[in-house]
XYZ file of C-alpha atoms in Angstrom:
438
model
C 0.000 0.000 0.000
C 2.870 2.375 0.786
C 4.411 1.810 -2.645
C 1.110 2.461 -4.407
C 0.593 5.653 -2.391
C 4.103 6.803 -3.299
C 3.454 6.209 -6.998
C 0.191 8.143 -6.822
C 1.939 11.001 -5.049
C 4.599 11.160 -7.755
C 1.980 11.116 -10.483
C 0.386 14.204 -8.927
C 3.615 16.125 -9.512
C 3.190 18.352 -12.617
C 6.715 17.606 -13.837
C 6.084 13.886 -13.568
C 2.862 14.175 -15.547
C 4.567 16.232 -18.265
C 7.428 13.757 -18.568
C 4.985 10.837 -18.718
C 3.039 12.425 -21.583
C 6.233 13.389 -23.439
C 7.615 9.871 -23.012
C 4.515 8.405 -24.612
C 4.831 10.927 -27.449
C 8.494 9.986 -27.915
C 7.554 6.305 -28.095
C 4.971 7.014 -30.788
C 7.430 9.122 -32.785
C 10.013 6.373 -32.502
C 7.720 4.088 -34.507
C 6.515 6.802 -36.875
C 9.843 8.495 -37.611
C 12.663 6.605 -35.914
C 12.038 3.211 -37.480
C 11.685 4.587 -41.056
C 14.815 6.690 -40.524
C 16.758 3.652 -39.330
C 15.516 1.699 -42.357
C 16.700 4.449 -44.687
C 20.068 4.525 -42.965
C 20.607 0.812 -43.620
C 20.261 1.402 -47.366
C 23.644 3.168 -47.516
C 26.569 1.029 -48.495
C 29.077 2.330 -45.934
C 28.659 0.234 -42.725
C 29.415 3.272 -40.538
C 26.632 5.367 -41.994
C 23.707 3.071 -41.017
C 25.035 2.841 -37.448
C 25.177 6.601 -37.158
C 21.681 6.999 -38.651
C 20.154 4.382 -36.354
C 21.807 5.882 -33.259
C 20.674 9.378 -34.257
C 17.104 8.172 -34.820
C 16.954 6.612 -31.354
C 18.594 9.538 -29.556
C 16.486 12.197 -31.255
C 13.186 10.507 -30.430
C 14.279 9.568 -26.890
C 15.312 13.162 -26.151
C 11.708 14.297 -26.636
C 10.818 12.533 -23.370
C 12.042 15.624 -21.438
C 11.322 18.315 -24.039
C 9.152 20.290 -21.572
C 10.793 19.423 -18.275
C 14.345 20.090 -19.551
C 13.917 21.725 -22.955
C 17.503 23.009 -23.311
C 19.088 19.597 -22.689
C 16.589 17.897 -24.999
C 17.306 20.379 -27.791
C 21.078 19.909 -27.423
C 20.723 16.138 -27.907
C 18.399 16.548 -30.909
C 20.539 19.206 -32.586
C 23.792 17.324 -31.969
C 22.394 14.033 -33.310
C 21.061 15.718 -36.439
C 24.376 17.499 -37.031
C 26.453 14.357 -36.602
C 24.468 12.188 -38.982
C 24.248 15.030 -41.508
C 27.991 15.693 -41.489
C 29.035 12.049 -41.488
C 26.427 10.551 -43.754
C 25.308 13.518 -45.891
C 21.750 12.353 -45.726
C 18.384 13.773 -44.697
C 16.215 11.471 -42.551
C 12.511 11.728 -41.601
C 13.569 12.029 -37.965
C 15.179 15.391 -38.730
C 11.734 17.019 -38.439
C 12.244 16.672 -34.687
C 14.623 19.627 -34.907
C 11.584 21.811 -35.479
C 9.794 20.120 -32.586
C 12.760 20.879 -30.299
C 12.888 24.469 -31.549
C 9.219 24.851 -30.637
C 9.670 23.306 -27.172
C 12.708 25.420 -26.312
C 11.047 28.623 -27.510
C 7.921 27.946 -25.458
C 9.389 26.465 -22.267
C 13.113 27.250 -22.277
C 15.125 30.170 -20.871
C 16.088 33.167 -22.980
C 19.605 32.015 -23.832
C 18.307 28.614 -24.952
C 15.650 30.219 -27.151
C 18.204 32.359 -28.953
C 20.717 29.527 -29.290
C 18.086 27.133 -30.657
C 16.995 29.626 -33.325
C 20.584 30.267 -34.425
C 21.307 26.530 -34.408
C 18.242 25.783 -36.522
C 19.267 28.448 -39.060
C 22.797 27.034 -39.150
C 21.287 23.594 -39.759
C 19.163 25.039 -42.542
C 22.344 26.345 -44.205
C 24.023 22.933 -43.917
C 20.964 21.224 -45.353
C 20.916 23.707 -48.225
C 24.591 23.049 -48.971
C 24.175 19.275 -48.706
C 21.134 19.152 -50.976
C 22.542 21.791 -53.319
C 25.534 19.528 -53.939
C 23.902 16.074 -53.709
C 20.909 16.570 -56.027
C 22.609 18.249 -59.036
C 25.824 16.266 -58.470
C 27.963 19.381 -58.202
C 27.923 22.641 -56.194
C 25.130 24.886 -57.428
C 24.568 28.227 -55.705
C 20.976 28.600 -56.827
C 20.055 25.185 -55.421
C 21.835 25.957 -52.138
C 19.952 29.230 -51.778
C 16.625 27.663 -52.669
C 16.997 24.821 -50.175
C 18.254 27.159 -47.479
C 15.309 29.516 -47.933
C 12.859 26.618 -47.886
C 14.243 25.120 -44.655
C 14.748 28.563 -43.052
C 11.111 29.382 -43.851
C 9.989 26.319 -41.909
C 12.307 27.309 -39.058
C 10.921 30.835 -38.856
C 7.337 29.603 -39.137
C 7.891 27.186 -36.234
C 9.636 29.887 -34.213
C 6.779 32.387 -34.808
C 4.153 29.865 -33.701
C 6.218 29.066 -30.596
C 6.647 32.757 -29.718
C 2.894 33.277 -30.015
C 2.276 30.275 -27.793
C 4.792 31.479 -25.212
C 3.184 34.931 -25.169
C -0.221 33.409 -24.479
C 1.195 31.237 -21.703
C 2.957 34.196 -20.096
C -0.239 36.232 -20.263
C -2.156 33.364 -18.713
C 0.418 32.969 -15.946
C 0.314 36.707 -15.336
C -3.467 36.619 -15.020
C -3.307 33.627 -12.698
C -0.684 35.330 -10.533
C -2.767 38.480 -10.442
C -5.836 36.490 -9.474
C -3.842 34.774 -6.739
C -2.595 38.121 -5.386
C -6.093 39.582 -5.530
C -7.424 36.591 -3.639
C -4.750 37.019 -0.976
C -5.462 40.755 -0.747
C -9.188 40.055 -0.537
C -8.654 37.609 2.331
C -6.434 40.135 4.080
C -9.022 42.882 3.621
C -11.719 40.586 4.997
C -9.589 39.783 8.048
C -8.771 43.458 8.604
C -12.396 44.458 8.169
C -13.467 41.746 10.607
C -10.900 42.875 13.160
C -11.908 46.523 12.711
C -15.578 45.650 13.113
C -14.853 43.641 16.253
C -12.894 46.555 17.668
C -15.678 48.991 16.822
C -18.330 46.796 18.422
C -16.119 46.291 21.472
C -15.754 50.067 21.828
C -19.482 50.608 21.519
C -20.300 47.861 24.013
C -17.735 49.153 26.472
C -18.984 52.732 26.230
C -22.630 51.779 26.615
C -22.189 49.227 29.412
C -19.519 51.087 31.397
C -21.304 54.420 31.357
C -24.746 53.008 32.090
C -23.570 50.764 34.913
C -21.506 53.563 36.441
C -24.564 55.827 36.573
C -26.707 52.975 37.875
C -24.226 52.153 40.619
C -23.918 55.794 41.644
C -27.692 56.199 41.783
C -28.125 52.936 43.653
C -25.562 53.941 46.286
C -27.155 57.363 46.689
C -30.654 55.938 46.848
C -29.632 53.382 49.462
C -28.301 56.066 51.803
C -31.240 58.386 51.154
C -33.946 55.751 51.523
C -34.278 56.193 55.281
C -34.105 59.969 55.499
C -35.385 61.189 52.097
C -37.740 58.746 50.368
C -38.309 61.192 47.503
C -34.572 61.251 46.708
C -34.568 57.463 46.748
C -37.527 57.451 44.385
C -35.740 59.845 42.015
C -32.659 57.623 42.105
C -34.761 54.595 41.199
C -36.333 56.539 38.344
C -32.905 57.504 37.037
C -31.784 53.872 37.270
C -34.824 52.770 35.271
C -34.227 55.434 32.597
C -30.563 54.545 32.284
C -31.421 50.872 32.060
C -33.891 51.515 29.245
C -31.376 53.666 27.364
C -28.653 51.064 27.789
C -30.998 48.318 26.631
C -31.938 50.341 23.531
C -28.262 50.940 22.742
C -27.468 47.261 23.194
C -30.308 46.270 20.863
C -29.070 48.740 18.259
C -25.504 47.434 18.413
C -26.567 43.791 18.296
C -29.053 44.573 15.534
C -26.188 45.633 13.295
C -24.754 42.139 13.659
C -28.031 40.441 12.751
C -29.285 42.527 9.837
C -28.140 45.043 7.259
C -31.529 46.803 7.155
C -30.774 50.432 8.002
C -34.423 51.025 8.884
C -34.031 48.860 11.995
C -31.114 50.889 13.364
C -31.617 53.683 15.835
C -29.876 57.014 15.220
C -26.331 57.298 16.529
C -25.699 59.966 19.165
C -23.395 62.858 18.287
C -22.021 66.042 19.816
C -25.484 67.620 19.717
C -26.612 65.087 22.365
C -23.976 66.120 24.905
C -26.450 68.242 26.850
C -28.707 65.239 27.393
C -25.686 63.174 28.448
C -24.605 65.848 30.924
C -28.110 66.021 32.383
C -28.069 62.270 32.981
C -24.764 62.537 34.773
C -25.948 65.498 36.841
C -28.785 63.387 38.161
C -26.185 61.228 39.890
C -25.087 64.253 41.924
C -21.970 65.037 39.907
C -21.447 68.757 39.231
C -20.879 69.060 35.492
C -20.673 72.226 33.423
C -20.357 72.578 29.645
C -18.446 75.343 27.878
C -18.580 75.819 24.100
C -16.317 78.262 22.278
C -15.150 78.934 18.765
C -16.925 78.914 15.455
C -19.428 76.427 14.155
C -17.732 74.264 11.539
C -18.996 71.035 9.950
C -17.437 67.899 11.395
C -16.284 64.891 9.386
C -18.878 62.105 9.148
C -18.836 60.077 12.340
C -16.767 62.604 14.303
C -19.799 63.668 16.331
C -20.237 60.111 17.601
C -16.563 59.964 18.576
C -16.869 63.247 20.492
C -19.949 61.959 22.294
C -18.273 58.677 23.254
C -15.066 60.385 24.411
C -17.007 62.705 26.719
C -19.174 59.810 27.881
C -16.162 57.702 28.784
C -14.419 60.612 30.507
C -17.487 61.324 32.662
C -17.815 57.619 33.414
C -14.246 57.551 34.669
C -14.946 60.565 36.890
C -17.932 58.755 38.393
C -15.830 55.658 39.028
C -12.575 57.187 40.208
C -12.996 60.905 40.854
C -14.161 60.664 44.450
C -16.839 62.597 46.338
C -17.886 66.172 45.546
C -16.044 66.335 42.257
C -16.590 69.205 39.827
C -16.218 68.529 36.114
C -15.886 70.930 33.203
C -16.566 69.759 29.666
C -15.100 72.252 27.186
C -15.500 72.140 23.408
C -13.583 74.514 21.177
C -14.098 74.578 17.439
C -11.772 76.268 14.998
C -11.460 76.007 11.212
C -8.612 73.541 11.716
C -9.358 71.578 14.902
C -12.052 70.433 17.244
C -10.765 70.264 20.821
C -12.646 68.303 23.472
C -11.383 68.696 27.023
C -12.800 67.173 30.204
C -11.258 68.431 33.478
C -12.108 67.365 37.002
C -10.746 68.232 40.437
C -10.916 64.706 41.806
C -8.238 62.347 43.025
C -6.115 62.547 39.880
C -2.892 60.571 40.266
C -4.030 59.256 43.646
C -6.769 57.169 42.058
C -6.159 53.421 41.763
C -6.923 51.046 38.908
C -6.928 47.308 38.312
C -5.240 47.855 34.956
C -7.947 46.057 33.003
C -9.907 49.052 31.759
C -10.263 49.691 28.039
C -11.687 53.191 28.222
C -8.561 55.149 27.306
C -7.739 52.662 24.565
C -11.167 53.162 23.030
C -10.928 56.963 23.304
C -7.551 56.991 21.572
C -8.861 54.759 18.815
C -11.837 57.036 18.257
C -9.603 60.092 17.988
C -7.122 58.258 15.742
C -9.903 57.319 13.308
C -9.934 60.966 12.182
C -6.203 61.606 12.433
C -6.506 63.131 15.893
C -4.718 62.631 19.193
C -5.756 62.135 22.787
C -3.846 63.046 25.948
C -5.012 61.835 29.347
C -3.361 62.185 32.719
C -3.344 63.943 36.087
C -3.466 67.733 36.044
C -0.924 69.912 37.835
C -2.440 70.870 41.169
C -4.818 67.901 41.322
C -7.535 66.371 39.252
C -7.516 64.666 35.899
C -7.684 65.822 32.289
C -8.756 64.158 29.083
C -8.005 66.218 25.981
C -8.739 65.125 22.415
C -7.852 67.048 19.279
C -9.567 66.120 16.026
C -8.519 67.888 12.805
C -11.332 69.357 10.743
C -10.718 69.097 6.975
C -11.025 72.333 5.078
C -13.228 72.504 1.966
C -11.410 70.787 -0.873
C -9.121 68.653 1.283
C -7.622 68.139 4.730
C -5.802 70.989 6.389
C -3.770 71.565 9.500
C -3.370 74.379 11.908
C -0.824 77.061 10.933
C 2.675 75.801 11.475
C 1.346 72.287 12.027
C 0.655 73.056 15.749
C -2.550 72.162 17.549
C -4.439 74.855 19.472
C -3.791 75.303 23.207
C -6.072 73.678 25.793
C -9.529 75.135 25.963
C -9.797 77.976 28.431
C -6.024 78.319 28.873
C -3.331 80.451 27.337
C -0.561 78.892 25.259
C 2.236 77.361 27.388
C 5.280 79.551 28.034
C 8.337 79.201 25.869
C 10.354 76.174 26.896
C 7.472 74.458 28.675
C 6.630 71.071 27.216
C 3.156 69.769 26.708
C 2.180 66.295 27.910
C 3.247 63.608 25.413
C 0.680 62.593 22.845
C -1.353 59.464 23.535
C 0.284 58.716 26.841
C -0.974 58.501 30.398
C 0.873 59.426 33.506
C 1.717 56.909 36.212
C -1.176 56.260 38.512
C -3.666 56.091 35.643
C -7.002 55.204 37.115
C -8.696 54.270 33.837
């Protein structure tokens, strides 16, 4: 069984299949051309001439067994055998037509040097045949006969070479198309994998933002309602109402996100929040007892598609982190500054700042950076000098007709602050200071 499996495996090899087919063709040509050529060679009186003719007939047909796997070596054997029997015996045999077959095989499958050498060799053979026939047929050297025979044989050589060149061109074009199709298939698979990874990341960001923010508000309200239940039942009732509203909103957001995975019908998707919904977001956070103020400055400029959602999620995540890590009686300022070149979103609080602790497993800052990076922006987050924490995102706004940058390539200063003094460095881009609580 092992031997049979090995034979089958070898037969699957393309080179083995080609050599098998060529060997069968060589065997057929041996009977069609080799045997008649050997019979013609035996008709000459000189004993050495038939031996040379028979050997040449066998070698020339046998060499065709590797005409496609090793075309250069096959052509050398065919050309050499034809030259030897022509020079020694001065005779033309039926097997000599295999010179044209070898010329075709080398031109189609051989390297460049072999193609050129085979064409020159075939033309040289045509000249020898013209000389031999131009002397043998009239019985003496006749230039007109030499030229006629040379032109006749050279015409067959050039016709064979032209057909082979056309065949090689078609094969090269086919191989080029196959290689292009293979590369396109690889690129398509890569694009599918990248798109899948990007979609997973996007869904993970959305799920994190929705769940983390909603649960943070719910937990804050639940803690406040528990302490107020005994002394202020109305405050406890308001806390429960806020928890119910947040739960409904979170459930609606979850259904929208999961609905994208189940269907492509845009009619079943709820509208995405954007920067215009920040007031509603701030009101929800204020109901938890957190003091939040919003400051808007600058000019009204159109944002890139999807940038409003990123702004909303960045502010949402920043406020969620304040609820989780800021501490009691924290004041938060949400500042938005729009200029023709940049949109700056800055969330400052006066909470614990660097003193806050973290388990290191949060993905909030990672998601905020990714949202800013989607539009070529940056995000800086870290403790503020003097206490508290700052999240600052800068998103470039493309000018009409193409993207633009701020003059000198510099981003605007933080909202509500003057530019830093000369020599003072800004916090590094996309980094967080030690003691990151997010």
